């Protein structure tokens, strides 16, 4: 992780702002967890994962008050002086880990974006899933933020397990907890990321234009669950390669199919390519829970779905540790899964 000195967010050059207008709005599938028909919800989840690889979750049980507190605490954290945010990184991460506070640099392959973030490891099924490193938090405000995020992770994790159960039911899997088991194991490798996309000075001056906040990519994990404020910017790639803007909805959650889920379903589900573009005079804040399997977990298409595909296995077996290492060696936008595909018959 690279921590930038004060003012460096403005000093590092990014690609010039794009003058092209935002793409049309996406028709985002919606899954109501509070509806009466479970079978209907399971079918809706599968249809969305096969289509866009992306859907909106409504009717969830995450309290609105908690969402408001997370949003307010995130805004307060990113408004802190730069030295305090950098100090918070030391409390959020063990030495040498990729976790903590970062700005503008995305990963270790030279990718840049107009974003600052807090990246935190999540302990599976723990009452306080975001462990603190060191004896004490360097900032009471950061400690309070972490406490709120702990509460948030517990609530979102429960909702995510319900979504994964619906996926298994909709796919007709005999083991309804086949997917939940992977993300609830005590060694499951999950991550929480809080992104802040501040308004860009150049765009504020011009009054128009678009700048890359986070470049196009797929998520390598099983699924990711996103919640943002009411500022637009998220865009998804459709099956025909065109882009569509996702209308913001601060009361709902958005679910992305990840690379591992595409593999487990033998390509039936689609890992969605997405990006964030900065074009608003208002800041965008998003919180994303990335749910991954244990590092040593051997991953391959589920036999039931291979049989449905005429016995053709589209991806070879690999461990999450192996795929994660490969994923983080690639730049944003590169196709990671192609290295794990089997040869066509």
Coordinates of C-alpha atoms in Angstrom, one line a residue:
X1 CA 0.0 0.0 0.0
X2 CA 1.2 3.5 -0.8
X3 CA 0.3 6.4 1.4
X4 CA 0.5 9.8 -0.3
X5 CA 1.7 13.0 1.3
X6 CA -0.6 15.9 1.8
X7 CA -1.6 17.4 -1.5
X8 CA -0.3 14.5 -3.6
X9 CA -3.8 13.6 -4.7
X10 CA -3.7 16.8 -6.9
X11 CA 0.0 16.4 -7.9
X12 CA -0.1 13.0 -9.6
X13 CA -1.2 13.4 -13.2
X14 CA -4.3 11.4 -14.3
X15 CA -5.6 11.0 -17.8
X16 CA -7.4 14.1 -19.1
X17 CA -11.1 14.4 -18.4
X18 CA -13.3 12.8 -21.0
X19 CA -15.9 15.2 -22.5
X20 CA -18.2 12.4 -23.7
X21 CA -21.6 12.3 -22.0
X22 CA -22.5 9.7 -19.5
X23 CA -23.9 6.5 -21.0
X24 CA -27.7 5.8 -20.8
X25 CA -29.2 4.5 -17.6
X26 CA -29.0 0.7 -16.9
X27 CA -32.2 -1.3 -16.4
X28 CA -31.0 -2.9 -13.2
X29 CA -32.8 -6.1 -12.1
X30 CA -34.3 -5.9 -8.6
X31 CA -34.6 -8.6 -6.0
X32 CA -36.9 -8.0 -3.1
X33 CA -35.8 -10.0 0.0
X34 CA -38.9 -9.0 1.8
X35 CA -41.4 -10.3 -0.8
X36 CA -43.8 -13.1 -0.2
X37 CA -42.4 -15.6 -2.8
X38 CA -39.0 -17.2 -2.0
X39 CA -39.1 -19.3 -5.2
X40 CA -39.7 -16.1 -7.2
X41 CA -36.8 -14.3 -5.5
X42 CA -34.5 -17.3 -6.2
X43 CA -35.5 -17.3 -9.9
X44 CA -35.0 -13.5 -10.1
X45 CA -31.5 -13.8 -8.6
X46 CA -30.4 -16.4 -11.1
X47 CA -31.9 -14.5 -14.0
X48 CA -30.0 -11.3 -12.9
X49 CA -26.7 -13.2 -12.5
X50 CA -27.0 -14.8 -15.9
X51 CA -27.9 -11.5 -17.5
X52 CA -26.0 -8.5 -16.2
X53 CA -24.2 -10.3 -13.4
X54 CA -25.5 -7.4 -11.3
X55 CA -28.7 -6.6 -9.4
X56 CA -30.2 -4.4 -6.8
X57 CA -31.4 -5.8 -3.4
X58 CA -34.4 -4.2 -1.7
X59 CA -36.5 -5.4 1.2
X60 CA -33.4 -6.1 3.2
X61 CA -33.2 -6.0 7.0
X62 CA -30.2 -3.7 7.3
X63 CA -31.5 -0.7 9.4
X64 CA -31.7 2.6 7.6
X65 CA -30.3 4.3 10.7
X66 CA -27.2 2.2 10.4
X67 CA -26.7 3.1 6.8
X68 CA -27.0 6.8 7.6
X69 CA -24.4 6.5 10.4
X70 CA -22.0 4.6 8.1
X71 CA -22.3 7.3 5.4
X72 CA -21.9 10.2 8.0
X73 CA -18.9 8.4 9.6
X74 CA -17.2 7.8 6.2
X75 CA -17.7 11.4 5.2
X76 CA -16.2 12.5 8.5
X77 CA -13.2 10.2 8.2
X78 CA -12.3 11.4 4.7
X79 CA -12.6 15.0 5.8
X80 CA -9.9 14.4 8.5
X81 CA -6.5 16.1 7.9
X82 CA -4.2 13.9 5.8
X83 CA -1.8 13.0 8.6
X84 CA -4.7 11.7 10.7
X85 CA -5.9 9.5 7.8
X86 CA -2.4 8.2 7.3
X87 CA -2.1 7.5 11.0
X88 CA -5.4 5.6 10.9
X89 CA -3.8 3.2 8.3
X90 CA -1.4 2.0 11.0
X91 CA -4.3 1.1 13.3
X92 CA -6.2 -0.6 10.4
X93 CA -3.4 -2.8 9.2
X94 CA -0.5 -5.0 10.3
X95 CA 2.9 -3.9 9.0
X96 CA 3.5 -5.0 5.5
X97 CA -0.1 -5.8 4.8
X98 CA -2.1 -4.3 1.8
X99 CA -4.7 -2.9 4.2
X100 CA -5.1 0.7 5.5
X101 CA -5.6 4.1 3.9
X102 CA -4.5 4.8 0.3
X103 CA -5.0 7.5 -2.3
X104 CA -5.1 7.6 -6.1
X105 CA -2.9 4.5 -6.6
X106 CA -5.0 1.4 -7.1
X107 CA -3.0 -1.8 -6.5
X108 CA 0.6 -2.2 -7.4
X109 CA 0.5 -2.3 -11.2
X110 CA 0.5 1.5 -12.0
X111 CA -3.3 1.9 -12.1
X112 CA -4.5 5.4 -11.0
X113 CA -7.9 6.9 -10.2
X114 CA -9.4 9.9 -8.6
X115 CA -10.2 8.1 -5.4
X116 CA -9.0 7.7 -1.8
X117 CA -10.0 4.7 0.2
X118 CA -9.8 2.6 3.4
X119 CA -9.2 -1.1 2.8
X120 CA -9.8 -3.5 5.7
X121 CA -9.5 -7.2 6.2
X122 CA -12.7 -8.9 7.6
X123 CA -12.5 -11.8 10.1
X124 CA -15.1 -14.4 9.1
X125 CA -18.2 -14.7 11.4
X126 CA -16.5 -12.7 14.2
X127 CA -18.6 -10.4 16.4
X128 CA -16.0 -7.7 15.7
X129 CA -15.0 -8.5 12.1
X130 CA -12.6 -5.6 11.6
X131 CA -9.7 -6.3 14.0
X132 CA -7.5 -3.4 15.3
X133 CA -3.7 -3.7 15.1
X134 CA -1.7 -1.9 17.7
X135 CA -2.6 -1.0 21.2
X136 CA -4.9 1.8 20.5
X137 CA -6.5 3.8 17.7
X138 CA -4.6 7.0 16.9
X139 CA -7.8 8.9 16.5
X140 CA -11.1 8.6 18.5
X141 CA -13.0 9.5 15.4
X142 CA -11.4 6.6 13.5
X143 CA -12.1 4.2 16.4
X144 CA -15.7 5.2 16.3
X145 CA -15.8 4.7 12.5
X146 CA -14.4 1.2 12.9
X147 CA -17.0 0.4 15.5
X148 CA -19.8 1.5 13.1
X149 CA -18.2 -0.5 10.3
X150 CA -18.1 -3.6 12.5
X151 CA -21.9 -3.2 13.1
X152 CA -22.4 -2.7 9.3
X153 CA -20.4 -5.8 8.4
X154 CA -22.4 -8.0 10.7
X155 CA -25.7 -6.8 9.2
X156 CA -24.5 -6.9 5.6
X157 CA -23.0 -10.4 6.0
X158 CA -26.3 -11.8 7.1
X159 CA -28.0 -10.3 4.1
X160 CA -25.3 -11.6 1.8
X161 CA -25.7 -15.2 3.1
X162 CA -29.4 -15.0 2.3
X163 CA -28.6 -13.9 -1.2
X164 CA -26.2 -16.8 -1.7
X165 CA -28.8 -19.2 -0.4
X166 CA -31.2 -17.9 -3.0
X167 CA -28.6 -18.4 -5.7
X168 CA -28.1 -22.0 -4.6
X169 CA -31.9 -22.6 -4.6
X170 CA -32.4 -21.0 -7.9
X171 CA -29.6 -23.1 -9.4
X172 CA -31.2 -26.3 -8.1
X173 CA -28.1 -27.2 -6.0
X174 CA -28.8 -30.1 -3.6
X175 CA -26.7 -28.4 -0.9
X176 CA -28.4 -25.1 -0.3
X177 CA -25.4 -23.8 1.8
X178 CA -22.8 -24.7 -0.9
X179 CA -22.0 -21.1 -1.6
X180 CA -22.6 -19.8 2.0
X181 CA -20.0 -22.3 3.3
X182 CA -17.3 -20.8 1.2
X183 CA -17.7 -17.3 2.7
X184 CA -18.6 -18.2 6.3
X185 CA -15.6 -20.5 6.9
X186 CA -13.3 -19.3 9.6
X187 CA -10.5 -18.8 7.1
X188 CA -12.7 -17.1 4.4
X189 CA -10.8 -14.2 2.8
X190 CA -13.1 -11.2 2.8
X191 CA -12.4 -7.5 2.5
X192 CA -14.2 -4.3 3.2
X193 CA -13.4 -1.2 1.1
X194 CA -14.6 2.3 1.7
X195 CA -14.1 4.6 -1.3
X196 CA -14.3 8.3 -1.5
X197 CA -14.5 10.1 -4.9
X198 CA -14.1 13.8 -4.2
X199 CA -15.2 16.4 -6.8
X200 CA -12.3 17.1 -9.1
X201 CA -11.2 20.8 -9.2
X202 CA -10.9 20.8 -13.0
X203 CA -14.5 19.4 -13.5
X204 CA -15.9 21.9 -11.0
X205 CA -14.3 24.8 -13.0
X206 CA -15.5 23.5 -16.4
X207 CA -18.9 22.4 -15.1
X208 CA -18.8 19.3 -17.3
X209 CA -16.6 16.3 -18.2
X210 CA -15.8 12.9 -16.7
X211 CA -12.8 11.6 -15.0
X212 CA -11.9 8.0 -14.1
X213 CA -12.4 7.3 -10.4
X214 CA -11.8 3.6 -10.6
X215 CA -11.0 2.0 -13.9
X216 CA -13.0 -0.9 -15.5
X217 CA -12.5 -4.3 -13.9
X218 CA -14.2 -7.4 -12.5
X219 CA -14.1 -8.4 -8.9
X220 CA -12.1 -11.6 -8.3
X221 CA -14.1 -12.8 -5.3
X222 CA -17.4 -14.8 -5.1
X223 CA -19.7 -11.7 -4.8
X224 CA -19.4 -8.2 -3.7
X225 CA -22.1 -6.1 -2.0
X226 CA -22.0 -2.4 -2.6
X227 CA -23.9 0.5 -1.0
X228 CA -23.3 4.2 -1.9
X229 CA -24.7 7.6 -1.2
X230 CA -26.9 9.3 -3.7
X231 CA -24.1 10.5 -6.1
X232 CA -24.0 8.8 -9.5
X233 CA -20.8 7.4 -11.1
X234 CA -21.0 3.6 -11.1
X235 CA -21.3 2.1 -14.6
X236 CA -21.6 -1.5 -15.7
X237 CA -20.7 -3.2 -19.0
X238 CA -23.5 -4.9 -20.7
X239 CA -23.3 -8.2 -22.7
X240 CA -22.9 -6.3 -26.0
X241 CA -19.9 -4.4 -24.6
X242 CA -21.8 -1.1 -24.2
X243 CA -21.7 0.8 -20.9
X244 CA -24.7 1.8 -18.8
X245 CA -25.0 4.1 -15.8
X246 CA -26.4 2.7 -12.5
X247 CA -28.9 5.1 -10.9
X248 CA -27.8 5.6 -7.3
X249 CA -30.1 4.3 -4.5
X250 CA -28.9 4.9 -1.0
X251 CA -31.7 2.7 0.5
X252 CA -30.7 -0.4 -1.5
X253 CA -27.6 -2.6 -2.0
X254 CA -26.1 -3.7 -5.3
X255 CA -24.6 -7.1 -5.8
X256 CA -21.8 -8.0 -8.3
X257 CA -21.1 -11.5 -9.5
X258 CA -17.3 -12.1 -9.0
X259 CA -14.9 -14.1 -11.0
X260 CA -15.0 -17.1 -8.6
X261 CA -18.8 -17.3 -8.9
X262 CA -18.5 -17.4 -12.7
X263 CA -16.1 -20.3 -12.3
X264 CA -18.3 -22.2 -9.8
X265 CA -21.3 -21.9 -12.0
X266 CA -19.3 -23.1 -15.1
X267 CA -19.8 -19.7 -16.8
X268 CA -23.5 -19.7 -16.3
X269 CA -23.3 -16.6 -14.1
X270 CA -21.4 -13.6 -15.5
X271 CA -18.7 -11.7 -13.6
X272 CA -19.7 -8.1 -14.3
X273 CA -17.2 -5.6 -15.6
X274 CA -17.7 -2.2 -14.0
X275 CA -16.1 1.2 -13.3
X276 CA -16.6 4.5 -11.5
X277 CA -16.5 7.8 -13.3
X278 CA -16.3 11.1 -11.5
X279 CA -18.5 13.8 -13.0
X280 CA -20.6 15.2 -10.1
X281 CA -19.9 18.4 -8.1
X282 CA -20.8 16.2 -5.1
X283 CA -18.6 13.6 -3.5
X284 CA -19.4 9.9 -3.9
X285 CA -18.9 7.5 -1.0
X286 CA -19.3 3.8 -1.4
X287 CA -18.8 0.8 0.9
X288 CA -18.1 -2.6 -0.6
X289 CA -18.0 -6.0 1.1
X290 CA -16.0 -8.4 -1.0
X291 CA -16.7 -12.0 0.0
X292 CA -14.0 -14.5 -0.8
X293 CA -13.3 -18.2 0.0
X294 CA -10.5 -19.6 2.2
X295 CA -7.0 -19.2 0.6
X296 CA -6.5 -23.0 0.3
X297 CA -10.0 -23.7 -1.0
X298 CA -9.9 -25.7 -4.3
X299 CA -12.2 -24.1 -6.7
X300 CA -13.8 -25.6 -9.8
X301 CA -17.2 -25.7 -11.6
X302 CA -19.8 -27.4 -9.4
X303 CA -20.5 -31.0 -10.7
X304 CA -24.2 -30.4 -10.9
X305 CA -23.7 -27.4 -13.3
X306 CA -21.1 -29.2 -15.3
X307 CA -23.6 -32.1 -15.9
X308 CA -26.2 -29.5 -17.0
X309 CA -23.7 -28.2 -19.5
X310 CA -23.3 -31.6 -21.2
X311 CA -20.3 -32.6 -19.1
X312 CA -18.1 -29.8 -20.4
X313 CA -16.0 -28.2 -17.6
X314 CA -15.1 -24.7 -18.8
X315 CA -12.5 -23.8 -16.1
X316 CA -9.7 -25.8 -14.5
X317 CA -9.4 -26.3 -10.8
X318 CA -7.3 -23.8 -8.8
X319 CA -7.0 -22.5 -5.3
X320 CA -8.2 -19.0 -4.2
X321 CA -4.6 -18.2 -3.2
X322 CA -3.5 -19.0 -6.7
X323 CA -6.2 -17.0 -8.4
X324 CA -5.8 -14.1 -6.1
X325 CA -2.1 -13.9 -6.8
X326 CA -2.8 -14.0 -10.5
X327 CA -5.5 -11.3 -10.2
X328 CA -3.4 -8.8 -8.4
X329 CA -0.6 -9.2 -10.9
X330 CA -2.8 -7.9 -13.7
X331 CA -3.8 -4.3 -14.5
X332 CA -7.3 -3.1 -14.3
X333 CA -9.3 -4.1 -17.4
X334 CA -7.3 -7.2 -18.2
X335 CA -9.1 -10.6 -18.5
X336 CA -7.9 -12.7 -15.6
X337 CA -10.2 -15.8 -16.1
X338 CA -8.7 -16.6 -19.6
X339 CA -5.7 -18.1 -17.9
X340 CA -7.9 -20.6 -16.1
X341 CA -10.2 -21.7 -18.9
X342 CA -10.1 -25.2 -20.3
X343 CA -9.6 -25.8 -24.0
X344 CA -12.8 -25.9 -26.0
X345 CA -14.0 -29.3 -27.2

